[in-house]
Coordinates of C-alpha atoms in Angstrom, one line a residue:
Chain E
M1 CA 0.0 -0.1 0.2
A2 CA 2.8 2.6 0.7
R3 CA 5.0 1.2 -2.3
G4 CA 1.7 2.0 -4.6
K5 CA 1.7 5.3 -2.9
L6 CA 5.4 6.3 -3.6
R7 CA 4.9 5.2 -6.9
L8 CA 2.7 8.1 -7.5
L9 CA 4.6 10.7 -5.6
P10 CA 6.3 12.0 -8.9
F11 CA 3.6 12.4 -10.8
V12 CA 1.3 13.6 -8.0
F13 CA 4.3 16.2 -7.9
I14 CA 3.8 16.7 -11.5
F15 CA 0.1 16.6 -11.3
T16 CA 0.2 19.7 -8.9
V17 CA 2.6 21.7 -10.7
L18 CA 0.4 21.0 -13.7
A19 CA -2.8 22.2 -12.2
A20 CA -1.3 25.2 -10.5
C21 CA -0.7 26.6 -14.3
E22 CA -4.1 25.4 -15.0
N23 CA -4.8 29.1 -16.2
E24 CA -2.5 28.8 -19.0
P25 CA -3.1 25.3 -20.9
T26 CA -0.9 26.1 -23.7
K27 CA 2.1 26.5 -21.7
K28 CA 4.0 23.3 -21.1
V29 CA 4.8 23.0 -17.7
T30 CA 7.8 20.6 -17.0
V31 CA 9.5 19.5 -13.5
N32 CA 13.5 19.5 -13.7
P33 CA 14.3 16.3 -11.9
I34 CA 17.4 18.3 -11.0
Q35 CA 15.7 20.5 -9.1
F36 CA 13.2 18.4 -7.8
M37 CA 15.9 15.9 -6.3
A38 CA 17.8 18.9 -5.3
D39 CA 14.5 19.5 -2.9
L40 CA 14.3 16.2 -1.4
H41 CA 18.0 16.1 -1.0
C42 CA 18.4 19.1 1.2
E43 CA 15.6 18.2 3.6
A44 CA 17.6 14.8 3.8
V45 CA 20.8 16.6 4.8
S46 CA 19.4 18.6 7.5
L47 CA 17.8 15.2 9.1
R48 CA 20.7 13.6 8.3
K49 CA 22.4 16.6 10.6
A50 CA 19.7 16.1 12.8
R51 CA 20.6 12.4 13.3
F52 CA 24.2 12.7 13.9
E53 CA 23.7 15.5 16.1
L54 CA 21.1 13.6 18.4
A55 CA 23.1 10.6 18.1
D56 CA 26.2 12.5 19.1
K57 CA 24.0 13.9 22.0
M58 CA 23.0 10.4 23.5
R59 CA 26.4 9.3 23.0
F60 CA 28.0 11.3 25.5
M61 CA 25.6 11.4 28.0
E62 CA 25.4 7.9 28.1
D63 CA 29.2 8.3 28.6
T64 CA 29.0 10.5 31.4
L65 CA 26.4 8.0 32.5
M66 CA 29.0 5.3 32.5
Q67 CA 31.9 7.5 34.6
S68 CA 32.4 6.4 37.9
S69 CA 32.5 10.2 39.1
T70 CA 29.3 11.3 38.1
S71 CA 26.8 11.8 41.2
D72 CA 23.6 9.7 41.4
S73 CA 21.5 12.8 41.4
A74 CA 23.5 13.6 37.9
K75 CA 23.0 10.2 37.1
A76 CA 19.1 10.2 37.8
L77 CA 18.8 13.7 35.8
L78 CA 20.8 12.2 32.8
R79 CA 18.8 9.4 32.9
T80 CA 15.4 11.5 32.3
Q81 CA 16.9 13.7 30.0
L82 CA 17.6 10.6 27.5
D83 CA 14.5 9.2 27.9
N84 CA 13.1 12.5 27.2
L85 CA 15.1 12.3 23.9
E86 CA 13.5 9.0 23.0
P87 CA 10.3 10.5 21.2
Y88 CA 12.6 12.5 19.3
K89 CA 14.4 10.0 18.3
D90 CA 11.6 8.0 17.0
S91 CA 9.8 11.2 15.1
I92 CA 13.7 12.1 13.5
V93 CA 13.8 8.7 12.4
N94 CA 10.3 7.6 10.9
R95 CA 10.8 11.0 8.7
S96 CA 14.5 10.2 7.8
L97 CA 12.8 6.4 6.8
E98 CA 9.9 8.1 4.7
L99 CA 11.9 10.7 3.3
S100 CA 14.2 8.0 2.4
K101 CA 12.0 5.8 0.3
I102 CA 10.6 8.8 -1.6
I103 CA 14.3 10.1 -2.5
K104 CA 14.8 6.2 -3.5
F105 CA 12.0 5.7 -5.4
T106 CA 12.0 9.1 -7.2
L107 CA 15.9 8.4 -7.8
D108 CA 15.2 5.0 -9.0
S109 CA 12.5 6.2 -11.5
L110 CA 14.9 8.7 -12.9
I111 CA 17.7 6.6 -12.9
E112 CA 15.6 3.5 -14.9
Q113 CA 13.1 5.9 -17.0
E114 CA 15.1 9.1 -17.9
F115 CA 18.7 8.9 -17.8
T116 CA 19.3 5.3 -19.2
E117 CA 22.3 5.7 -20.8
M118 CA 25.2 6.2 -18.5
V119 CA 26.7 9.6 -19.7
Q120 CA 23.3 10.7 -19.1
R121 CA 23.7 9.7 -15.5
K122 CA 27.3 11.1 -14.8
S123 CA 25.6 14.6 -16.7
F124 CA 22.7 14.3 -13.8
D125 CA 25.3 13.6 -11.3
V126 CA 27.5 16.5 -11.6
E127 CA 24.4 18.8 -12.3
L128 CA 22.9 17.8 -8.9
A129 CA 26.3 18.2 -6.9
A130 CA 26.3 21.5 -8.7
E131 CA 22.6 22.3 -7.4
L132 CA 23.4 21.3 -3.7
E133 CA 26.5 23.6 -4.0
K134 CA 25.0 26.3 -4.8
R135 CA 22.0 25.3 -2.0
G136 CA 24.3 24.8 0.5
C137 CA 23.1 21.7 0.8
R138 CA 26.3 19.4 2.2
Chain A
M1 CA -31.0 -35.4 -38.5
K2 CA -27.0 -36.6 -39.1
S3 CA -26.5 -40.2 -38.9
P4 CA -24.3 -41.3 -35.3
T5 CA -21.7 -42.0 -38.1
S6 CA -21.5 -38.8 -39.7
L7 CA -21.2 -37.5 -36.4
T8 CA -18.4 -40.0 -35.0
I9 CA -15.7 -38.3 -37.5
P10 CA -16.0 -34.9 -36.0
I11 CA -15.7 -36.1 -32.6
I12 CA -12.7 -38.0 -32.6
L13 CA -11.3 -35.6 -34.6
F14 CA -11.9 -33.0 -31.9
L15 CA -11.0 -35.4 -29.0
L16 CA -7.8 -36.1 -31.2
I17 CA -6.9 -32.5 -31.1
G18 CA -8.0 -32.0 -28.0
F19 CA -5.8 -34.4 -26.7
S20 CA -2.8 -33.7 -28.7
G21 CA -2.7 -30.1 -27.3
C22 CA -3.2 -31.6 -23.9
E23 CA 0.0 -33.9 -24.5
K24 CA 2.0 -31.2 -25.9
Y25 CA 0.8 -28.9 -23.3
E26 CA 2.6 -31.2 -20.8
R27 CA 5.1 -32.1 -22.8
V28 CA 7.0 -28.9 -23.3
T29 CA 10.5 -29.8 -21.8
D30 CA 12.1 -26.8 -23.2
S31 CA 11.9 -24.2 -20.3
T32 CA 13.0 -20.8 -21.5
E33 CA 16.8 -20.2 -20.3
T34 CA 17.1 -18.3 -17.1
S35 CA 19.1 -15.7 -19.1
A36 CA 15.9 -14.7 -20.9
Y37 CA 14.8 -13.0 -18.3
S38 CA 15.7 -10.0 -16.8
G39 CA 17.0 -9.5 -13.1
D40 CA 15.0 -6.1 -12.4
F41 CA 12.4 -7.8 -10.3
L42 CA 15.2 -9.8 -8.3
R43 CA 16.8 -6.3 -7.4
K44 CA 13.6 -4.8 -6.4
F45 CA 13.3 -7.6 -3.5
Y46 CA 16.8 -6.9 -2.3
D47 CA 15.9 -2.9 -2.2
L48 CA 12.8 -4.1 0.0
Q49 CA 14.9 -6.4 1.7
C50 CA 17.1 -3.6 3.0
Q51 CA 13.9 -1.7 3.8
I52 CA 12.5 -4.6 6.0
T53 CA 16.3 -5.0 7.7
K54 CA 16.0 -1.3 9.1
E55 CA 12.6 -1.5 10.3
T56 CA 13.1 -5.1 12.0
P57 CA 14.3 -5.2 15.5
G58 CA 17.5 -7.7 16.3
F59 CA 19.1 -7.2 12.9
F60 CA 22.9 -6.0 13.7
P61 CA 25.5 -6.4 11.1
P62 CA 25.9 -10.2 11.4
Q63 CA 22.4 -11.3 11.4
A64 CA 21.6 -9.0 8.4
A65 CA 24.3 -10.4 6.5
R66 CA 22.9 -13.8 7.4
A67 CA 19.7 -13.0 5.8
F68 CA 20.9 -11.6 2.7
S69 CA 23.3 -14.4 2.1
Y70 CA 19.8 -17.2 2.5
V71 CA 17.8 -15.2 0.3
G72 CA 20.9 -15.0 -2.2
L73 CA 21.6 -18.9 -1.9
T74 CA 17.4 -19.2 -2.1
G75 CA 17.3 -17.5 -5.5
Y76 CA 20.5 -18.9 -6.8
E77 CA 18.7 -22.8 -6.4
A78 CA 15.8 -21.3 -8.1
V79 CA 17.1 -20.7 -11.4
V80 CA 19.8 -23.0 -11.4
H81 CA 18.3 -25.4 -13.6
G82 CA 17.8 -23.1 -16.4
I83 CA 21.1 -21.8 -16.5
P84 CA 23.5 -23.9 -19.4
N85 CA 26.0 -26.0 -17.4
A86 CA 25.4 -24.5 -14.3
K87 CA 25.7 -26.6 -10.8
S88 CA 24.0 -26.4 -8.1
L89 CA 25.5 -25.5 -4.9
A90 CA 24.0 -28.6 -2.9
G91 CA 27.1 -30.7 -2.8
Q92 CA 29.3 -28.0 -2.3
L93 CA 28.6 -26.1 0.5
N94 CA 29.1 -27.5 4.0
G95 CA 26.5 -29.0 5.5
L96 CA 24.6 -29.4 2.2
S97 CA 24.8 -32.4 0.9
A98 CA 24.3 -32.8 -2.8
N99 CA 20.6 -34.5 -2.6
A100 CA 19.1 -31.6 0.2
L101 CA 17.4 -30.0 -2.7
P102 CA 14.4 -30.4 -4.5
Q103 CA 14.3 -31.0 -8.2
P104 CA 12.5 -30.0 -10.7
E105 CA 10.2 -32.7 -12.9
V106 CA 11.7 -34.5 -15.9
D107 CA 10.1 -33.6 -18.9
K108 CA 8.1 -30.8 -17.3
A109 CA 8.5 -26.8 -18.1
Y110 CA 9.3 -24.0 -15.6
N111 CA 9.4 -20.4 -15.9
W112 CA 12.6 -19.7 -13.8
A113 CA 11.4 -16.0 -12.7
I114 CA 8.5 -17.2 -11.3
V115 CA 10.2 -19.9 -9.3
A116 CA 12.7 -17.3 -8.0
N117 CA 10.1 -15.2 -7.4
A118 CA 8.2 -17.3 -5.2
A119 CA 11.7 -18.7 -3.5
S120 CA 12.5 -15.2 -3.1
A121 CA 9.7 -14.1 -1.2
E122 CA 9.0 -17.1 0.7
M123 CA 12.9 -17.1 2.0
M124 CA 12.4 -13.4 3.1
R125 CA 9.2 -13.9 4.9
K126 CA 11.5 -17.2 6.8
M127 CA 14.5 -15.1 7.2
F128 CA 12.5 -12.2 8.9
E129 CA 10.2 -14.1 10.3
L130 CA 9.0 -14.2 14.1
N131 CA 9.9 -10.2 14.1
L132 CA 8.6 -9.6 10.6
S133 CA 5.8 -6.8 10.9
E134 CA 2.5 -6.8 9.6
Q135 CA 3.0 -4.1 7.3
N136 CA 6.3 -5.6 6.2
L137 CA 5.1 -8.8 5.4
Q138 CA 2.4 -7.5 3.2
K139 CA 4.8 -5.3 1.0
I140 CA 6.7 -9.2 0.3
N141 CA 3.4 -10.6 -0.5
E142 CA 2.5 -7.6 -2.7
M143 CA 6.0 -7.7 -4.6
E144 CA 5.5 -11.0 -4.9
D145 CA 2.1 -10.7 -6.2
Y146 CA 3.0 -8.0 -8.5
N147 CA 5.5 -9.8 -10.4
Y148 CA 3.9 -12.9 -10.8
S149 CA 1.2 -11.1 -12.5
Q150 CA 4.0 -9.5 -14.6
L151 CA 5.9 -12.6 -15.5
Y152 CA 3.0 -15.6 -15.6
A153 CA 1.1 -14.4 -18.9
A154 CA 2.6 -16.1 -21.2
N155 CA 2.6 -19.1 -19.4
P156 CA -0.1 -22.0 -19.2
L157 CA -1.5 -22.0 -15.8
P158 CA 0.2 -25.6 -14.7
V159 CA 3.5 -23.9 -15.3
A160 CA 3.0 -21.1 -13.6
D161 CA 1.8 -23.6 -10.6
R162 CA 4.3 -25.5 -10.8
S163 CA 7.1 -23.1 -10.8
V164 CA 5.7 -21.6 -7.8
A165 CA 5.5 -24.9 -6.0
F166 CA 9.3 -25.3 -6.9
G167 CA 10.2 -22.1 -5.5
R168 CA 8.8 -22.4 -2.5
A169 CA 9.9 -26.3 -1.7
I170 CA 13.8 -24.8 -2.9
A171 CA 13.0 -21.8 -0.1
E172 CA 11.3 -24.3 2.3
A173 CA 14.4 -26.7 1.9
I174 CA 17.2 -24.0 2.1
Y175 CA 15.6 -22.6 5.5
Q176 CA 15.8 -26.1 7.1
Y177 CA 19.8 -26.4 5.9
S178 CA 19.9 -22.7 7.4
M179 CA 18.2 -24.2 10.9
T180 CA 21.5 -25.9 12.0
D181 CA 24.2 -23.2 10.8
G182 CA 24.0 -21.6 14.5
G183 CA 22.5 -18.4 13.4
H184 CA 18.9 -19.3 13.5
Q185 CA 16.4 -16.9 14.5
A186 CA 19.7 -15.2 16.3
Y187 CA 17.7 -11.3 15.7
L188 CA 15.9 -12.9 18.9
D189 CA 19.2 -13.1 21.3
A190 CA 21.4 -10.3 19.6
F191 CA 23.6 -10.9 23.2
Q192 CA 23.9 -14.4 23.3
L193 CA 23.8 -14.6 27.3
P194 CA 25.2 -16.1 29.3
Y195 CA 29.0 -14.8 27.9
I196 CA 31.7 -14.1 30.4
L197 CA 33.9 -11.1 29.1
P198 CA 37.6 -12.1 29.5
V199 CA 39.3 -9.5 31.7
G200 CA 42.7 -7.8 31.0
D201 CA 44.6 -4.7 29.8
H202 CA 43.8 -6.0 26.4
C203 CA 40.8 -6.9 26.7
W204 CA 37.5 -5.2 25.2
I205 CA 35.4 -3.2 27.5
P206 CA 31.8 -1.6 26.6
T207 CA 32.1 1.9 25.2
G208 CA 28.7 3.4 25.5
A209 CA 25.2 2.2 26.7
T210 CA 25.5 -1.3 25.7
V211 CA 27.1 -3.5 28.1
H212 CA 27.2 -6.8 26.6
P213 CA 28.8 -7.1 23.2
I214 CA 27.2 -8.2 20.2
C215 CA 27.3 -12.0 19.0
P216 CA 30.3 -13.3 20.6
Y217 CA 29.6 -16.7 19.8
W218 CA 29.1 -15.9 16.1
G219 CA 32.3 -16.9 14.9
E220 CA 31.1 -20.6 15.9
C221 CA 28.6 -20.5 12.9
R222 CA 28.7 -22.7 10.7
P223 CA 30.4 -21.1 7.4
F224 CA 29.5 -22.0 3.9
L225 CA 33.2 -22.8 3.2
N226 CA 35.3 -24.1 6.0
Q227 CA 38.3 -22.8 4.6
N228 CA 36.4 -18.9 4.6
V229 CA 37.0 -18.9 8.4
V230 CA 39.9 -21.5 9.5
G231 CA 42.2 -20.0 6.3
T232 CA 41.7 -16.5 6.8
Q233 CA 42.3 -15.5 10.5
P234 CA 44.7 -12.5 10.8
P235 CA 47.3 -12.9 12.3
Q236 CA 48.2 -12.0 16.3
H237 CA 48.0 -7.7 16.6
L238 CA 50.4 -5.8 17.6
P239 CA 51.1 -6.8 21.5
H240 CA 49.1 -4.7 23.6
S241 CA 51.0 -2.5 26.3
A242 CA 50.4 1.0 28.0
D243 CA 54.6 2.1 27.5
V244 CA 54.8 5.3 25.3
N245 CA 57.3 3.7 23.3
S246 CA 55.4 0.6 22.1
D247 CA 54.1 -0.2 18.9
F248 CA 50.8 -0.5 20.2
Y249 CA 51.0 3.2 21.8
A250 CA 52.0 4.1 18.4
A251 CA 48.9 2.9 16.7
A252 CA 46.5 4.3 19.3
M253 CA 48.5 7.8 18.9
E254 CA 47.7 7.6 15.7
V255 CA 43.8 7.1 15.7
Y256 CA 44.2 9.9 18.1
N257 CA 45.8 12.1 16.1
Q258 CA 44.0 11.5 12.9
V259 CA 40.9 12.1 15.2
N260 CA 42.1 15.7 15.9
N261 CA 43.2 16.5 12.5
N262 CA 40.5 14.9 10.2
S263 CA 39.5 17.0 7.7
A264 CA 35.9 18.4 6.9
E265 CA 35.9 15.3 3.6
Q266 CA 37.4 12.5 5.9
I267 CA 34.6 13.4 8.7
E268 CA 32.0 12.7 5.7
I269 CA 33.9 9.5 4.5
A270 CA 33.6 8.1 8.2
R271 CA 30.0 9.0 8.5
F272 CA 29.2 8.2 5.0
W273 CA 30.4 4.3 5.7
A274 CA 29.0 4.3 9.4
D275 CA 26.0 3.4 7.9
D276 CA 24.3 6.3 9.6
P277 CA 23.3 6.1 13.1
F278 CA 19.4 4.6 13.4
Q279 CA 19.1 4.3 9.7
T280 CA 20.8 1.9 7.2
C281 CA 20.6 -1.6 6.6
T282 CA 23.8 -2.4 8.0
P283 CA 27.5 -2.2 6.1
A284 CA 26.3 -5.7 4.1
G285 CA 23.1 -4.2 3.1
H286 CA 25.2 -1.3 1.8
T287 CA 27.7 -3.3 -0.3
F288 CA 24.1 -5.3 -1.4
N289 CA 22.7 -2.0 -2.5
L290 CA 25.8 -1.4 -4.9
L291 CA 25.7 -4.7 -6.0
S292 CA 22.1 -4.1 -7.1
Q293 CA 22.9 -0.8 -8.6
L294 CA 26.0 -2.4 -10.7
L295 CA 23.5 -4.9 -12.1
E296 CA 20.9 -2.3 -13.1
E297 CA 23.8 -0.6 -15.1
D298 CA 24.6 -3.8 -16.3
D299 CA 21.3 -4.4 -17.4
A300 CA 21.8 -7.8 -16.2
T301 CA 19.9 -10.7 -16.7
L302 CA 18.1 -12.7 -13.9
A303 CA 20.8 -15.3 -14.7
K304 CA 23.9 -12.7 -13.9
T305 CA 21.7 -11.4 -11.0
A306 CA 20.9 -14.6 -9.1
V307 CA 24.5 -15.8 -9.6
G308 CA 25.8 -11.9 -8.1
Y309 CA 23.7 -11.9 -5.2
A310 CA 24.5 -15.9 -4.3
K311 CA 28.0 -15.0 -4.6
L312 CA 28.0 -12.0 -2.7
G313 CA 25.9 -13.9 0.3
I314 CA 27.5 -16.4 0.9
A315 CA 31.1 -14.1 0.9
E316 CA 29.2 -11.8 2.8
N317 CA 28.1 -14.5 5.5
D318 CA 31.3 -16.4 5.7
A319 CA 33.3 -12.7 5.9
F320 CA 31.2 -11.6 9.2
I321 CA 31.9 -15.5 10.6
S322 CA 35.3 -15.4 9.9
C323 CA 35.6 -11.7 11.1
W324 CA 33.6 -12.0 14.8
K325 CA 35.7 -15.2 15.3
S326 CA 38.8 -13.1 15.4
K327 CA 37.1 -10.1 17.4
Y328 CA 36.2 -12.9 20.6
D329 CA 39.6 -14.9 19.9
F330 CA 41.5 -11.9 20.3
V331 CA 38.7 -9.6 22.2
L332 CA 40.9 -6.5 21.2
V333 CA 40.2 -3.1 23.8
R334 CA 39.1 -0.6 21.3
P335 CA 41.2 2.7 20.5
F336 CA 38.2 5.0 22.5
T337 CA 38.8 2.8 25.5
Y338 CA 42.5 3.1 25.1
I339 CA 43.0 6.7 24.2
R340 CA 41.1 7.6 27.3
Q341 CA 43.5 5.4 29.5
H342 CA 46.7 6.2 28.7
I343 CA 46.5 9.8 26.2
D344 CA 43.7 11.9 26.7
P345 CA 40.5 11.1 29.3
N346 CA 38.6 13.7 27.3
F347 CA 38.9 11.9 23.6
N348 CA 35.7 11.4 21.9
T349 CA 35.5 10.0 18.3
V350 CA 34.0 11.0 15.2
I351 CA 31.4 8.0 15.1
G352 CA 29.6 6.0 18.0
T353 CA 32.3 2.9 18.3
P354 CA 30.2 -0.2 18.4
P355 CA 29.5 -3.2 21.2
F356 CA 32.1 -5.3 20.1
P357 CA 36.1 -5.8 20.2
A358 CA 38.1 -4.0 17.5
Y359 CA 40.4 -6.3 15.9
S360 CA 39.9 -7.1 13.3
S361 CA 37.0 -4.6 11.5
G362 CA 33.5 -5.6 10.3
H363 CA 33.1 -3.1 7.3
S364 CA 37.1 -3.9 6.4
C365 CA 36.3 -7.6 5.8
E366 CA 32.5 -7.2 4.5
I367 CA 33.7 -4.4 1.9
G368 CA 36.7 -6.6 1.2
V369 CA 34.6 -9.3 -0.4
G370 CA 32.4 -6.7 -1.9
E371 CA 35.4 -5.6 -4.0
T372 CA 36.6 -9.1 -4.8
V373 CA 32.9 -10.0 -6.4
F374 CA 32.7 -6.6 -7.9
T375 CA 36.0 -7.1 -9.6
E376 CA 35.1 -10.9 -11.2
M377 CA 31.6 -9.7 -12.1
F378 CA 32.1 -6.7 -13.5
T379 CA 35.4 -5.8 -15.1
N380 CA 38.0 -7.8 -16.8
G381 CA 40.3 -8.8 -13.5
D382 CA 41.7 -5.3 -13.5
G383 CA 38.9 -3.8 -10.7
K384 CA 39.2 -0.6 -13.2
Y385 CA 35.2 0.7 -13.0
E386 CA 33.9 4.0 -12.9
L387 CA 31.4 3.7 -10.0
S388 CA 29.0 6.8 -8.7
D389 CA 27.9 5.1 -5.1
R390 CA 24.4 7.4 -5.1
T391 CA 23.3 5.0 -2.4
G392 CA 23.6 7.7 0.3
L393 CA 21.5 10.2 -1.4
Q394 CA 18.5 9.0 0.1
F395 CA 20.2 9.2 3.8
G396 CA 21.5 12.9 3.1
F397 CA 24.9 12.2 1.9
G398 CA 26.1 13.1 -1.6
I399 CA 27.5 10.8 -4.4
R400 CA 30.8 9.4 -3.5
H401 CA 33.0 8.7 -7.1
F402 CA 35.2 6.0 -7.3
S403 CA 37.8 4.9 -10.3
S404 CA 38.0 1.3 -9.3
F405 CA 36.7 -1.1 -6.8
S406 CA 40.0 -1.4 -4.6
E407 CA 39.5 2.3 -4.0
M408 CA 36.1 2.0 -2.7
A409 CA 37.1 -0.7 -0.3
E410 CA 39.8 1.6 0.9
E411 CA 37.9 4.5 1.3
C412 CA 35.5 2.3 3.7
A413 CA 38.1 0.7 5.7
N414 CA 40.0 3.8 6.4
S415 CA 36.4 5.4 7.1
R416 CA 36.9 3.6 10.4
F417 CA 40.0 5.1 10.9
Y418 CA 38.9 8.4 10.5
G419 CA 36.2 7.7 12.8
G420 CA 38.4 6.9 15.5
I421 CA 36.8 3.7 16.1
H422 CA 39.8 1.4 14.8
Y423 CA 43.3 0.9 14.7
Q424 CA 44.6 1.0 11.0
M425 CA 45.7 -2.9 11.5
D426 CA 42.2 -3.7 12.4
N427 CA 41.4 -2.3 8.8
T428 CA 44.4 -3.4 7.1
E429 CA 43.9 -7.4 8.3
G430 CA 40.2 -7.1 7.6
L431 CA 40.6 -6.1 4.2
V432 CA 43.0 -9.1 3.9
T433 CA 40.4 -11.4 5.3
G434 CA 37.5 -9.9 3.0
R435 CA 40.0 -10.3 -0.3
K436 CA 40.9 -13.8 0.8
I437 CA 37.2 -15.0 1.0
G438 CA 35.9 -13.3 -1.6
Y439 CA 38.9 -15.0 -3.7
I440 CA 37.7 -18.2 -2.2
V441 CA 33.9 -17.9 -2.7
L442 CA 34.8 -17.6 -6.6
N443 CA 37.4 -20.4 -7.0
Q444 CA 36.3 -23.0 -4.7
I445 CA 32.8 -22.9 -5.9
Q446 CA 31.7 -24.0 -9.5
W447 CA 30.0 -20.8 -10.8
P448 CA 28.5 -20.9 -14.2
E449 CA 29.7 -18.4 -16.6
V450 CA 26.8 -15.4 -16.8
N451 CA 28.8 -12.5 -18.3

């Protein structure tokens, strides 16, 4: 079911763009795949940074917990803080997983249907990298 | 009214045509060869398996590699009878006797793609079995149904039914074989307790909240090829010492200096290959994703696709067994611990240290087999290939480019050093082990020529 929904995403996106331009029916609107992938990827970059930041925060807290010099009251506080981070972790992981499915599906579709030749794929890689650089998504 | 005699001839003719049609139906023995089918649908199973690995509790790197390997083995055995001059792995693998697997019926036709579809779906269900969510079970079923609807059209129903039954029988037989390897349902018991950690200055101690190391007895699992374990163990590591003039101290200092002087690119590399907190389908899954990309770029047939996943699967499974054996034979302390004890009490790594001993590196072992298998399958033997690894895009990483598979493998191995979680000896010896295992798998097993 989810897979079926994901399959439709690029088409939904394209349809949305087309619908937005329905007052100009004669104007052909095409979605630039580089721009579309860059939009998705920039969100993925933000999520990746958030995941690493959270993972680091959690392991440093766990590290402090393990140290014998940490007082019992500090340990209790840290445990509470760690527990409180769990819902945020779940949320960020779920969003990341959903987005990764969308990106994977979009990329596979582009590779298998649009950029079937290796030379086209290389060009796609270069153009995408340039667009991401321009947007500061690294 | 026609006389009975006048009707007799048309009736006999009708029956003859009918029976001859039925005979022709069942006498088809020339099943279309496996190489006539596209391998695309089989690749999609691995995409799905990657996703399920991420979402299913208990699938740490050894468990994940094992699951990928048995699905690969099953896919191969499902199609082997449709590959000219191909030999079954039954009789070639440890504990899998020559007559252990069902055989296709003589003088009956099969659609090998339908066989592979049914077998792969069934084996995936069995590999995740008790921890498989309803949602993911449904995804496997939907993929199987969708593929079947695309594949069966050209076949008479008996051929399609027979193919499905044969695929499921293959999966069941290989599942029975898997149950005795020591890793059966290991996703339910990742820590394999009770395990008593050896104690000593050189010994691993917990580096984070996970106080028990993962899979301490994994090295005792049955490998597909014994030589992959007994013939690939690394030499004794540098002797542990706290002496500032010792080689061991120097190895730890090398990690310390690296972490403190990493470039932005090296930090990116460490994180890219770390296979990301909470996110990926483990290092073995990353390498399977790369194989899928290479097969797609190669427009691979079902034959080549099935052979590729089987080669990589067998090698990956044994790489984790061999590597885990050395990890728990040596039980070597991680740089994180040693550096804090002897160099800098405030030292921190770039990425989290995994909860198991250092020597040798699992990433290096597993990418070593990937390098060897890819080199054999996609190059003329020199390993040169313009690879753009796009597998990280979905996780917010850029595309990484390599001009050879050895460059790819070495970057992966070095990433553990940049991350501060392995000494360089862990990585160099891990790569050696992985490459040896890849070589053994490619040469000790009789594989069909599918290029």
